[in-house]
Amino acid sequence: TLILLCGDNGPEPTLEQSRTKGLRGMKWSLYEGGIRTPLIVRWPGKVPAGAVNTMTVISSVDFLRTLCALLYLPAPDVEQDGEIMSQALRGANVVRTKPLFWEYGRKPGEAGKVQNGFPYPKEPNSKSPNVAVRKGYWKLLVNADGTQTELYHLGKDPNETTNLAETEKETAERLKKAALDWRKSLP
């Protein structure tokens, strides 16, 4: 029996931020403290007990294709964003080939106020731009209108403390275009 235990994204803004173990952001933020979640896999005889994988990035969009592959079933014949990550569930480090995208569709608002039913983080370092893309170790955040570009190398800076958008301009522009093109493609 394969058991997957997935966590919810980030702590509430009303809770102490130390729950993110130093990661920037919290719920309603696209920084790592708001979107990175734990995944526990138990699969006796398939996943080594006690194995910890901190390198592989798995998203919920991967689950359908991955579970179909593990069950030797054909995936539905539709275009899918996810990747087959079955080797990661077996304990191996797997490198994604496709980028991951996020949008937090909020209206601009005042920190600490409730907007659209959601409170904003009060901490100034937790309110992120509303679109993000991750490709390899690079993560770019930008507002849907193209403002507030932030670029981080998560392999060297998992807490997103040093914005590299100005020093890594080519990477920033490439990922910004990808993020905004993805955003514009949404229904």
Short mmCIF file of N, CA and C in Angstrom, two decimals:
data_model
loop_
_atom_site.label_atom_id
_atom_site.label_comp_id
_atom_site.label_asym_id
_atom_site.label_seq_id
_atom_site.Cartn_x
_atom_site.Cartn_y
_atom_site.Cartn_z
N THR A 1 0.84 -1.18 0.00
CA THR A 1 0.00 0.00 0.00
C THR A 1 0.88 1.24 0.00
N LEU A 2 0.62 2.13 -0.90
CA LEU A 2 1.32 3.41 -0.98
C LEU A 2 0.52 4.45 -0.22
N ILE A 3 1.18 5.12 0.73
CA ILE A 3 0.53 6.18 1.51
C ILE A 3 1.26 7.48 1.25
N LEU A 4 0.53 8.50 0.83
CA LEU A 4 1.07 9.84 0.62
C LEU A 4 0.42 10.78 1.63
N LEU A 5 1.23 11.47 2.40
CA LEU A 5 0.72 12.45 3.36
C LEU A 5 1.25 13.81 2.94
N CYS A 6 0.35 14.67 2.50
CA CYS A 6 0.72 15.99 2.00
C CYS A 6 0.33 17.04 3.02
N GLY A 7 1.18 18.05 3.19
CA GLY A 7 0.87 19.14 4.10
C GLY A 7 0.18 20.28 3.39
N ASP A 8 -0.43 21.13 4.18
CA ASP A 8 -1.06 22.35 3.67
C ASP A 8 0.04 23.39 3.45
N ASN A 9 -0.22 24.36 2.62
CA ASN A 9 0.80 25.36 2.30
C ASN A 9 0.92 26.43 3.37
N GLY A 10 2.09 26.56 3.93
CA GLY A 10 2.45 27.66 4.82
C GLY A 10 1.57 27.87 6.04
N PRO A 11 2.14 28.48 7.08
CA PRO A 11 1.36 28.80 8.27
C PRO A 11 0.50 30.04 8.03
N GLU A 12 -0.58 30.13 8.78
CA GLU A 12 -1.45 31.30 8.72
C GLU A 12 -0.66 32.56 9.10
N PRO A 13 -0.99 33.70 8.52
CA PRO A 13 -0.32 34.95 8.90
C PRO A 13 -0.49 35.30 10.37
N THR A 14 -1.52 34.75 11.00
CA THR A 14 -1.75 35.05 12.41
C THR A 14 -0.86 34.22 13.33
N LEU A 15 -0.16 33.23 12.77
CA LEU A 15 0.71 32.37 13.57
C LEU A 15 2.15 32.84 13.49
N GLU A 16 2.95 32.35 14.40
CA GLU A 16 4.36 32.71 14.45
C GLU A 16 5.08 32.21 13.19
N GLN A 17 5.89 33.07 12.59
CA GLN A 17 6.55 32.74 11.33
C GLN A 17 7.65 31.69 11.51
N SER A 18 8.08 31.40 12.72
CA SER A 18 9.14 30.42 12.93
C SER A 18 8.71 29.04 12.44
N ARG A 19 7.42 28.85 12.19
CA ARG A 19 6.93 27.56 11.70
C ARG A 19 7.44 27.24 10.30
N THR A 20 8.00 28.21 9.59
CA THR A 20 8.53 27.97 8.25
C THR A 20 10.00 27.56 8.29
N LYS A 21 10.55 27.42 9.48
CA LYS A 21 11.96 27.01 9.64
C LYS A 21 12.91 27.93 8.88
N GLY A 22 12.62 29.22 8.92
CA GLY A 22 13.51 30.21 8.31
C GLY A 22 13.17 30.58 6.87
N LEU A 23 12.25 29.84 6.24
CA LEU A 23 11.87 30.19 4.88
C LEU A 23 11.05 31.47 4.89
N ARG A 24 11.28 32.31 3.92
CA ARG A 24 10.55 33.57 3.81
C ARG A 24 9.11 33.31 3.40
N GLY A 25 8.19 34.08 3.95
CA GLY A 25 6.79 34.02 3.55
C GLY A 25 5.96 33.11 4.42
N MET A 26 4.69 33.07 4.11
CA MET A 26 3.69 32.26 4.81
C MET A 26 2.49 32.12 3.89
N LYS A 27 1.42 31.51 4.39
CA LYS A 27 0.22 31.33 3.58
C LYS A 27 -0.17 32.66 2.91
N TRP A 28 -0.68 32.59 1.71
CA TRP A 28 -1.02 33.75 0.88
C TRP A 28 0.21 34.50 0.40
N SER A 29 1.30 33.77 0.26
CA SER A 29 2.56 34.32 -0.25
C SER A 29 3.17 33.28 -1.18
N LEU A 30 3.83 33.72 -2.23
CA LEU A 30 4.49 32.80 -3.15
C LEU A 30 5.96 32.60 -2.80
N TYR A 31 6.42 33.17 -1.69
CA TYR A 31 7.75 32.83 -1.21
C TYR A 31 7.71 31.40 -0.69
N GLU A 32 8.88 30.78 -0.53
CA GLU A 32 8.97 29.37 -0.17
C GLU A 32 8.21 29.02 1.11
N GLY A 33 8.18 29.91 2.09
CA GLY A 33 7.45 29.65 3.33
C GLY A 33 5.95 29.56 3.12
N GLY A 34 5.46 30.04 1.98
CA GLY A 34 4.04 29.99 1.68
C GLY A 34 3.65 28.86 0.74
N ILE A 35 4.62 28.35 -0.05
CA ILE A 35 4.25 27.32 -1.02
C ILE A 35 4.95 25.98 -0.81
N ARG A 36 6.08 25.96 -0.15
CA ARG A 36 6.78 24.69 0.07
C ARG A 36 6.06 23.91 1.16
N THR A 37 5.77 22.66 0.88
CA THR A 37 5.03 21.84 1.84
C THR A 37 5.70 20.48 2.01
N PRO A 38 5.48 19.85 3.15
CA PRO A 38 6.05 18.51 3.34
C PRO A 38 5.25 17.46 2.57
N LEU A 39 5.94 16.42 2.19
CA LEU A 39 5.31 15.25 1.58
C LEU A 39 5.97 14.03 2.22
N ILE A 40 5.17 13.20 2.84
CA ILE A 40 5.67 11.98 3.47
C ILE A 40 5.14 10.80 2.66
N VAL A 41 6.03 9.91 2.29
CA VAL A 41 5.68 8.75 1.49
C VAL A 41 6.02 7.50 2.28
N ARG A 42 5.06 6.61 2.40
CA ARG A 42 5.30 5.31 3.04
C ARG A 42 4.86 4.24 2.05
N TRP A 43 5.82 3.39 1.73
CA TRP A 43 5.55 2.34 0.77
C TRP A 43 6.50 1.19 1.09
N PRO A 44 6.11 0.34 2.02
CA PRO A 44 7.00 -0.74 2.45
C PRO A 44 7.51 -1.58 1.28
N GLY A 45 8.81 -1.81 1.28
CA GLY A 45 9.44 -2.59 0.22
C GLY A 45 9.76 -1.79 -1.03
N LYS A 46 9.29 -0.56 -1.12
CA LYS A 46 9.54 0.27 -2.30
C LYS A 46 10.31 1.55 -1.96
N VAL A 47 10.00 2.15 -0.81
CA VAL A 47 10.67 3.37 -0.37
C VAL A 47 11.49 3.02 0.87
N PRO A 48 12.79 3.33 0.84
CA PRO A 48 13.60 3.02 2.02
C PRO A 48 13.09 3.77 3.25
N ALA A 49 12.91 3.05 4.35
CA ALA A 49 12.44 3.67 5.60
C ALA A 49 13.44 4.72 6.06
N GLY A 50 12.94 5.86 6.47
CA GLY A 50 13.79 6.92 7.00
C GLY A 50 14.50 7.77 5.96
N ALA A 51 14.29 7.49 4.66
CA ALA A 51 14.93 8.28 3.61
C ALA A 51 14.36 9.70 3.61
N VAL A 52 15.24 10.69 3.41
CA VAL A 52 14.82 12.09 3.34
C VAL A 52 15.35 12.65 2.03
N ASN A 53 14.46 13.23 1.25
CA ASN A 53 14.81 13.82 -0.04
C ASN A 53 14.50 15.32 0.04
N THR A 54 15.53 16.12 0.10
CA THR A 54 15.33 17.57 0.17
C THR A 54 15.62 18.25 -1.17
N MET A 55 15.94 17.48 -2.19
CA MET A 55 16.32 18.05 -3.48
C MET A 55 15.20 18.04 -4.52
N THR A 56 14.41 16.99 -4.54
CA THR A 56 13.38 16.84 -5.57
C THR A 56 12.21 17.78 -5.32
N VAL A 57 11.74 18.40 -6.38
CA VAL A 57 10.57 19.29 -6.30
C VAL A 57 9.42 18.56 -6.96
N ILE A 58 8.40 18.23 -6.16
CA ILE A 58 7.19 17.57 -6.65
C ILE A 58 6.03 18.52 -6.42
N SER A 59 5.14 18.56 -7.38
CA SER A 59 3.95 19.40 -7.27
C SER A 59 2.70 18.54 -7.37
N SER A 60 1.60 19.06 -6.91
CA SER A 60 0.33 18.32 -7.02
C SER A 60 -0.01 18.01 -8.47
N VAL A 61 0.47 18.82 -9.41
CA VAL A 61 0.20 18.55 -10.83
C VAL A 61 0.90 17.29 -11.31
N ASP A 62 1.84 16.77 -10.52
CA ASP A 62 2.56 15.54 -10.88
C ASP A 62 1.83 14.27 -10.45
N PHE A 63 0.91 14.38 -9.51
CA PHE A 63 0.34 13.18 -8.90
C PHE A 63 -0.40 12.28 -9.89
N LEU A 64 -1.23 12.82 -10.78
CA LEU A 64 -1.99 11.97 -11.69
C LEU A 64 -1.06 11.13 -12.56
N ARG A 65 -0.12 11.77 -13.23
CA ARG A 65 0.79 11.04 -14.12
C ARG A 65 1.65 10.06 -13.33
N THR A 66 2.11 10.47 -12.15
CA THR A 66 2.97 9.61 -11.34
C THR A 66 2.22 8.38 -10.85
N LEU A 67 1.02 8.57 -10.33
CA LEU A 67 0.25 7.43 -9.83
C LEU A 67 -0.16 6.49 -10.96
N CYS A 68 -0.50 7.02 -12.12
CA CYS A 68 -0.80 6.16 -13.27
C CYS A 68 0.42 5.33 -13.64
N ALA A 69 1.59 5.93 -13.65
CA ALA A 69 2.82 5.19 -13.98
C ALA A 69 3.10 4.11 -12.95
N LEU A 70 2.92 4.43 -11.67
CA LEU A 70 3.17 3.44 -10.62
C LEU A 70 2.21 2.26 -10.70
N LEU A 71 0.99 2.51 -11.18
CA LEU A 71 -0.02 1.46 -11.29
C LEU A 71 -0.04 0.81 -12.68
N TYR A 72 0.92 1.21 -13.52
CA TYR A 72 1.01 0.69 -14.89
C TYR A 72 -0.28 0.93 -15.67
N LEU A 73 -0.87 2.10 -15.44
CA LEU A 73 -2.07 2.51 -16.16
C LEU A 73 -1.72 3.64 -17.11
N PRO A 74 -2.37 3.70 -18.26
CA PRO A 74 -2.12 4.85 -19.14
C PRO A 74 -2.72 6.12 -18.53
N ALA A 75 -1.98 7.18 -18.62
CA ALA A 75 -2.50 8.47 -18.16
C ALA A 75 -3.58 8.93 -19.13
N PRO A 76 -4.55 9.71 -18.67
CA PRO A 76 -5.57 10.23 -19.59
C PRO A 76 -4.93 10.96 -20.77
N ASP A 77 -5.55 10.84 -21.91
CA ASP A 77 -5.01 11.44 -23.13
C ASP A 77 -5.40 12.92 -23.21
N VAL A 78 -4.84 13.70 -22.31
CA VAL A 78 -5.04 15.14 -22.28
C VAL A 78 -3.70 15.80 -21.99
N GLU A 79 -3.57 17.04 -22.40
CA GLU A 79 -2.34 17.77 -22.10
C GLU A 79 -2.24 18.00 -20.59
N GLN A 80 -1.09 17.66 -20.02
CA GLN A 80 -0.91 17.77 -18.58
C GLN A 80 0.37 18.55 -18.27
N ASP A 81 0.31 19.33 -17.21
CA ASP A 81 1.49 20.08 -16.77
C ASP A 81 2.45 19.22 -15.98
N GLY A 82 1.97 18.18 -15.36
CA GLY A 82 2.78 17.39 -14.45
C GLY A 82 3.79 16.49 -15.14
N GLU A 83 4.69 15.96 -14.31
CA GLU A 83 5.70 15.02 -14.76
C GLU A 83 5.55 13.72 -13.99
N ILE A 84 6.10 12.66 -14.54
CA ILE A 84 6.12 11.39 -13.83
C ILE A 84 7.29 11.44 -12.83
N MET A 85 6.96 11.40 -11.55
CA MET A 85 7.97 11.52 -10.48
C MET A 85 8.03 10.25 -9.64
N SER A 86 7.73 9.09 -10.26
CA SER A 86 7.69 7.84 -9.50
C SER A 86 9.04 7.49 -8.89
N GLN A 87 10.13 7.81 -9.55
CA GLN A 87 11.45 7.52 -8.98
C GLN A 87 11.68 8.31 -7.70
N ALA A 88 11.14 9.52 -7.63
CA ALA A 88 11.27 10.32 -6.40
C ALA A 88 10.49 9.68 -5.27
N LEU A 89 9.31 9.13 -5.57
CA LEU A 89 8.54 8.47 -4.53
C LEU A 89 9.23 7.20 -4.05
N ARG A 90 10.11 6.66 -4.88
CA ARG A 90 10.89 5.48 -4.48
C ARG A 90 12.18 5.87 -3.74
N GLY A 91 12.38 7.19 -3.56
CA GLY A 91 13.52 7.63 -2.76
C GLY A 91 14.66 8.27 -3.54
N ALA A 92 14.58 8.33 -4.85
CA ALA A 92 15.67 8.90 -5.65
C ALA A 92 15.52 10.41 -5.79
N ASN A 93 16.64 11.12 -5.93
CA ASN A 93 16.60 12.54 -6.27
C ASN A 93 16.28 12.65 -7.75
N VAL A 94 15.27 13.43 -8.08
CA VAL A 94 14.83 13.59 -9.47
C VAL A 94 14.85 15.07 -9.81
N VAL A 95 15.37 15.39 -10.98
CA VAL A 95 15.41 16.78 -11.45
C VAL A 95 14.25 17.00 -12.41
N ARG A 96 13.43 18.00 -12.12
CA ARG A 96 12.30 18.33 -12.99
C ARG A 96 12.80 18.79 -14.35
N THR A 97 12.03 18.50 -15.37
CA THR A 97 12.35 19.02 -16.70
C THR A 97 11.44 20.18 -17.09
N LYS A 98 10.26 20.24 -16.47
CA LYS A 98 9.31 21.31 -16.77
C LYS A 98 9.31 22.34 -15.64
N PRO A 99 9.11 23.60 -15.99
CA PRO A 99 8.99 24.61 -14.92
C PRO A 99 7.65 24.47 -14.19
N LEU A 100 7.61 25.00 -12.98
CA LEU A 100 6.38 25.08 -12.21
C LEU A 100 5.96 26.54 -12.14
N PHE A 101 4.66 26.79 -12.23
CA PHE A 101 4.13 28.15 -12.18
C PHE A 101 3.09 28.26 -11.07
N TRP A 102 3.00 29.45 -10.49
CA TRP A 102 2.00 29.74 -9.48
C TRP A 102 1.43 31.13 -9.73
N GLU A 103 0.18 31.29 -9.32
CA GLU A 103 -0.40 32.62 -9.26
C GLU A 103 -1.22 32.69 -7.98
N TYR A 104 -1.07 33.78 -7.28
CA TYR A 104 -1.93 34.05 -6.14
C TYR A 104 -2.76 35.24 -6.56
N GLY A 105 -4.00 35.01 -6.99
CA GLY A 105 -4.84 36.03 -7.61
C GLY A 105 -5.51 36.96 -6.63
N ARG A 106 -4.75 37.81 -6.02
CA ARG A 106 -5.32 38.76 -5.08
C ARG A 106 -5.33 40.16 -5.68
N LYS A 107 -6.15 40.99 -5.13
CA LYS A 107 -6.13 42.40 -5.51
C LYS A 107 -5.16 43.11 -4.57
N PRO A 108 -4.49 44.15 -5.04
CA PRO A 108 -3.59 44.86 -4.14
C PRO A 108 -4.33 45.32 -2.90
N GLY A 109 -3.70 45.16 -1.77
CA GLY A 109 -4.37 45.53 -0.53
C GLY A 109 -3.36 45.93 0.53
N GLU A 110 -3.90 46.31 1.64
CA GLU A 110 -3.09 46.77 2.75
C GLU A 110 -2.71 45.59 3.63
N ALA A 111 -1.44 45.51 4.03
CA ALA A 111 -0.96 44.42 4.87
C ALA A 111 -1.80 44.35 6.14
N GLY A 112 -2.16 43.12 6.53
CA GLY A 112 -2.92 42.91 7.75
C GLY A 112 -4.42 43.03 7.57
N LYS A 113 -4.89 43.46 6.39
CA LYS A 113 -6.32 43.63 6.14
C LYS A 113 -6.87 42.41 5.40
N VAL A 114 -8.15 42.17 5.57
CA VAL A 114 -8.81 41.08 4.86
C VAL A 114 -9.28 41.59 3.51
N GLN A 115 -8.88 40.90 2.43
CA GLN A 115 -9.29 41.24 1.06
C GLN A 115 -9.70 39.95 0.38
N ASN A 116 -10.78 39.93 -0.32
CA ASN A 116 -11.26 38.74 -1.02
C ASN A 116 -11.41 37.56 -0.07
N GLY A 117 -11.65 37.81 1.20
CA GLY A 117 -11.81 36.75 2.17
C GLY A 117 -10.51 36.25 2.76
N PHE A 118 -9.36 36.77 2.30
CA PHE A 118 -8.07 36.29 2.78
C PHE A 118 -7.30 37.42 3.46
N PRO A 119 -6.73 37.15 4.63
CA PRO A 119 -5.90 38.18 5.26
C PRO A 119 -4.53 38.24 4.58
N TYR A 120 -3.97 39.42 4.51
CA TYR A 120 -2.63 39.58 3.98
C TYR A 120 -1.63 39.41 5.11
N PRO A 121 -0.46 38.87 4.79
CA PRO A 121 0.57 38.82 5.82
C PRO A 121 0.91 40.23 6.29
N LYS A 122 1.09 40.39 7.58
CA LYS A 122 1.46 41.69 8.15
C LYS A 122 2.95 41.97 7.97
N GLU A 123 3.74 40.91 7.93
CA GLU A 123 5.18 41.05 7.82
C GLU A 123 5.54 41.53 6.42
N PRO A 124 6.27 42.64 6.29
CA PRO A 124 6.56 43.18 4.95
C PRO A 124 7.35 42.21 4.08
N ASN A 125 8.16 41.35 4.65
CA ASN A 125 8.95 40.40 3.86
C ASN A 125 8.16 39.18 3.42
N SER A 126 6.89 39.11 3.79
CA SER A 126 6.06 37.95 3.44
C SER A 126 5.10 38.22 2.29
N LYS A 127 4.85 39.47 1.95
CA LYS A 127 3.93 39.79 0.87
C LYS A 127 4.69 39.75 -0.45
N SER A 128 4.42 38.72 -1.23
CA SER A 128 5.16 38.48 -2.46
C SER A 128 4.46 39.07 -3.67
N PRO A 129 5.18 39.17 -4.79
CA PRO A 129 4.49 39.41 -6.06
C PRO A 129 3.49 38.27 -6.30
N ASN A 130 2.57 38.43 -7.25
CA ASN A 130 1.48 37.45 -7.36
C ASN A 130 1.65 36.37 -8.43
N VAL A 131 2.78 36.34 -9.14
CA VAL A 131 3.06 35.29 -10.13
C VAL A 131 4.48 34.78 -9.87
N ALA A 132 4.67 33.46 -9.98
CA ALA A 132 6.00 32.90 -9.76
C ALA A 132 6.24 31.74 -10.71
N VAL A 133 7.52 31.51 -11.01
CA VAL A 133 7.94 30.36 -11.81
C VAL A 133 9.21 29.80 -11.17
N ARG A 134 9.30 28.48 -11.18
CA ARG A 134 10.53 27.82 -10.72
C ARG A 134 11.01 26.92 -11.84
N LYS A 135 12.28 27.09 -12.19
CA LYS A 135 12.95 26.26 -13.21
C LYS A 135 14.29 25.88 -12.64
N GLY A 136 14.47 24.61 -12.32
CA GLY A 136 15.69 24.17 -11.65
C GLY A 136 15.79 24.84 -10.29
N TYR A 137 16.96 25.39 -9.99
CA TYR A 137 17.13 26.11 -8.73
C TYR A 137 16.66 27.55 -8.80
N TRP A 138 16.37 28.05 -10.01
CA TRP A 138 15.95 29.44 -10.15
C TRP A 138 14.47 29.61 -9.86
N LYS A 139 14.14 30.66 -9.15
CA LYS A 139 12.75 31.01 -8.90
C LYS A 139 12.60 32.51 -9.12
N LEU A 140 11.63 32.87 -9.95
CA LEU A 140 11.35 34.27 -10.23
C LEU A 140 9.94 34.59 -9.79
N LEU A 141 9.78 35.74 -9.16
CA LEU A 141 8.47 36.25 -8.76
C LEU A 141 8.29 37.60 -9.43
N VAL A 142 7.06 37.87 -9.87
CA VAL A 142 6.76 39.13 -10.55
C VAL A 142 5.26 39.38 -10.43
N ASN A 143 4.87 40.62 -10.41
CA ASN A 143 3.45 40.94 -10.45
C ASN A 143 2.93 40.75 -11.88
N ALA A 144 1.65 40.46 -12.01
CA ALA A 144 1.05 40.22 -13.32
C ALA A 144 1.21 41.41 -14.27
N ASP A 145 1.41 42.62 -13.73
CA ASP A 145 1.61 43.80 -14.57
C ASP A 145 3.09 44.01 -14.92
N GLY A 146 3.96 43.07 -14.55
CA GLY A 146 5.38 43.14 -14.89
C GLY A 146 6.25 43.87 -13.88
N THR A 147 5.67 44.36 -12.80
CA THR A 147 6.45 45.09 -11.79
C THR A 147 6.97 44.14 -10.71
N GLN A 148 7.87 44.63 -9.92
CA GLN A 148 8.45 43.96 -8.76
C GLN A 148 9.04 42.59 -9.12
N THR A 149 10.04 42.58 -9.98
CA THR A 149 10.71 41.35 -10.37
C THR A 149 11.72 40.95 -9.30
N GLU A 150 11.63 39.69 -8.86
CA GLU A 150 12.55 39.15 -7.87
C GLU A 150 13.04 37.80 -8.37
N LEU A 151 14.36 37.57 -8.30
CA LEU A 151 14.96 36.32 -8.76
C LEU A 151 15.84 35.76 -7.65
N TYR A 152 15.65 34.47 -7.36
CA TYR A 152 16.43 33.81 -6.30
C TYR A 152 16.98 32.50 -6.82
N HIS A 153 18.18 32.13 -6.34
CA HIS A 153 18.76 30.82 -6.60
C HIS A 153 18.53 29.99 -5.34
N LEU A 154 17.53 29.12 -5.38
CA LEU A 154 17.11 28.40 -4.17
C LEU A 154 18.14 27.39 -3.70
N GLY A 155 19.04 26.95 -4.57
CA GLY A 155 20.10 26.04 -4.13
C GLY A 155 21.09 26.73 -3.21
N LYS A 156 21.34 28.01 -3.44
CA LYS A 156 22.28 28.79 -2.63
C LYS A 156 21.56 29.65 -1.60
N ASP A 157 20.31 29.99 -1.84
CA ASP A 157 19.57 30.93 -1.01
C ASP A 157 18.12 30.46 -0.82
N PRO A 158 17.91 29.35 -0.09
CA PRO A 158 16.56 28.83 0.06
C PRO A 158 15.63 29.76 0.83
N ASN A 159 16.17 30.70 1.59
CA ASN A 159 15.35 31.64 2.36
C ASN A 159 14.99 32.89 1.57
N GLU A 160 15.41 32.95 0.30
CA GLU A 160 15.07 34.06 -0.59
C GLU A 160 15.43 35.41 0.01
N THR A 161 16.70 35.56 0.35
CA THR A 161 17.16 36.80 0.97
C THR A 161 17.85 37.74 -0.01
N THR A 162 18.41 37.20 -1.11
CA THR A 162 19.18 38.01 -2.04
C THR A 162 18.53 38.00 -3.42
N ASN A 163 17.94 39.13 -3.80
CA ASN A 163 17.30 39.27 -5.10
C ASN A 163 18.39 39.45 -6.16
N LEU A 164 18.46 38.50 -7.10
CA LEU A 164 19.50 38.51 -8.13
C LEU A 164 19.00 39.04 -9.49
N ALA A 165 17.84 39.68 -9.50
CA ALA A 165 17.26 40.15 -10.77
C ALA A 165 18.17 41.11 -11.52
N GLU A 166 18.91 41.93 -10.81
CA GLU A 166 19.79 42.90 -11.46
C GLU A 166 21.12 42.29 -11.90
N THR A 167 21.63 41.33 -11.14
CA THR A 167 22.94 40.74 -11.48
C THR A 167 22.83 39.57 -12.44
N GLU A 168 21.66 38.94 -12.51
CA GLU A 168 21.41 37.82 -13.43
C GLU A 168 20.29 38.22 -14.39
N LYS A 169 20.53 39.31 -15.13
CA LYS A 169 19.48 39.91 -15.96
C LYS A 169 18.94 38.97 -17.04
N GLU A 170 19.81 38.21 -17.68
CA GLU A 170 19.36 37.31 -18.74
C GLU A 170 18.41 36.24 -18.19
N THR A 171 18.78 35.64 -17.07
CA THR A 171 17.93 34.64 -16.44
C THR A 171 16.62 35.27 -15.99
N ALA A 172 16.71 36.45 -15.39
CA ALA A 172 15.51 37.14 -14.91
C ALA A 172 14.56 37.45 -16.07
N GLU A 173 15.07 37.95 -17.16
CA GLU A 173 14.20 38.30 -18.30
C GLU A 173 13.57 37.06 -18.92
N ARG A 174 14.35 35.97 -19.05
CA ARG A 174 13.82 34.73 -19.62
C ARG A 174 12.69 34.17 -18.76
N LEU A 175 12.91 34.11 -17.45
CA LEU A 175 11.89 33.57 -16.55
C LEU A 175 10.70 34.51 -16.40
N LYS A 176 10.96 35.81 -16.42
CA LYS A 176 9.86 36.78 -16.34
C LYS A 176 8.94 36.63 -17.55
N LYS A 177 9.52 36.49 -18.74
CA LYS A 177 8.72 36.29 -19.94
C LYS A 177 7.90 35.00 -19.83
N ALA A 178 8.53 33.93 -19.37
CA ALA A 178 7.83 32.65 -19.22
C ALA A 178 6.67 32.78 -18.24
N ALA A 179 6.91 33.44 -17.09
CA ALA A 179 5.87 33.59 -16.07
C ALA A 179 4.71 34.43 -16.59
N LEU A 180 5.01 35.54 -17.24
CA LEU A 180 3.94 36.41 -17.73
C LEU A 180 3.20 35.80 -18.91
N ASP A 181 3.92 35.07 -19.78
CA ASP A 181 3.25 34.37 -20.88
C ASP A 181 2.30 33.31 -20.33
N TRP A 182 2.77 32.56 -19.32
CA TRP A 182 1.91 31.56 -18.69
C TRP A 182 0.68 32.23 -18.10
N ARG A 183 0.89 33.32 -17.38
CA ARG A 183 -0.22 34.05 -16.73
C ARG A 183 -1.26 34.49 -17.76
N LYS A 184 -0.78 35.01 -18.91
CA LYS A 184 -1.69 35.49 -19.95
C LYS A 184 -2.44 34.33 -20.62
N SER A 185 -1.90 33.13 -20.55
CA SER A 185 -2.54 31.96 -21.19
C SER A 185 -3.69 31.40 -20.37
N LEU A 186 -3.82 31.85 -19.13
CA LEU A 186 -4.88 31.32 -18.26
C LEU A 186 -6.24 31.80 -18.72
N PRO A 187 -7.27 30.98 -18.52
CA PRO A 187 -8.62 31.39 -18.94
C PRO A 187 -9.13 32.56 -18.11
#
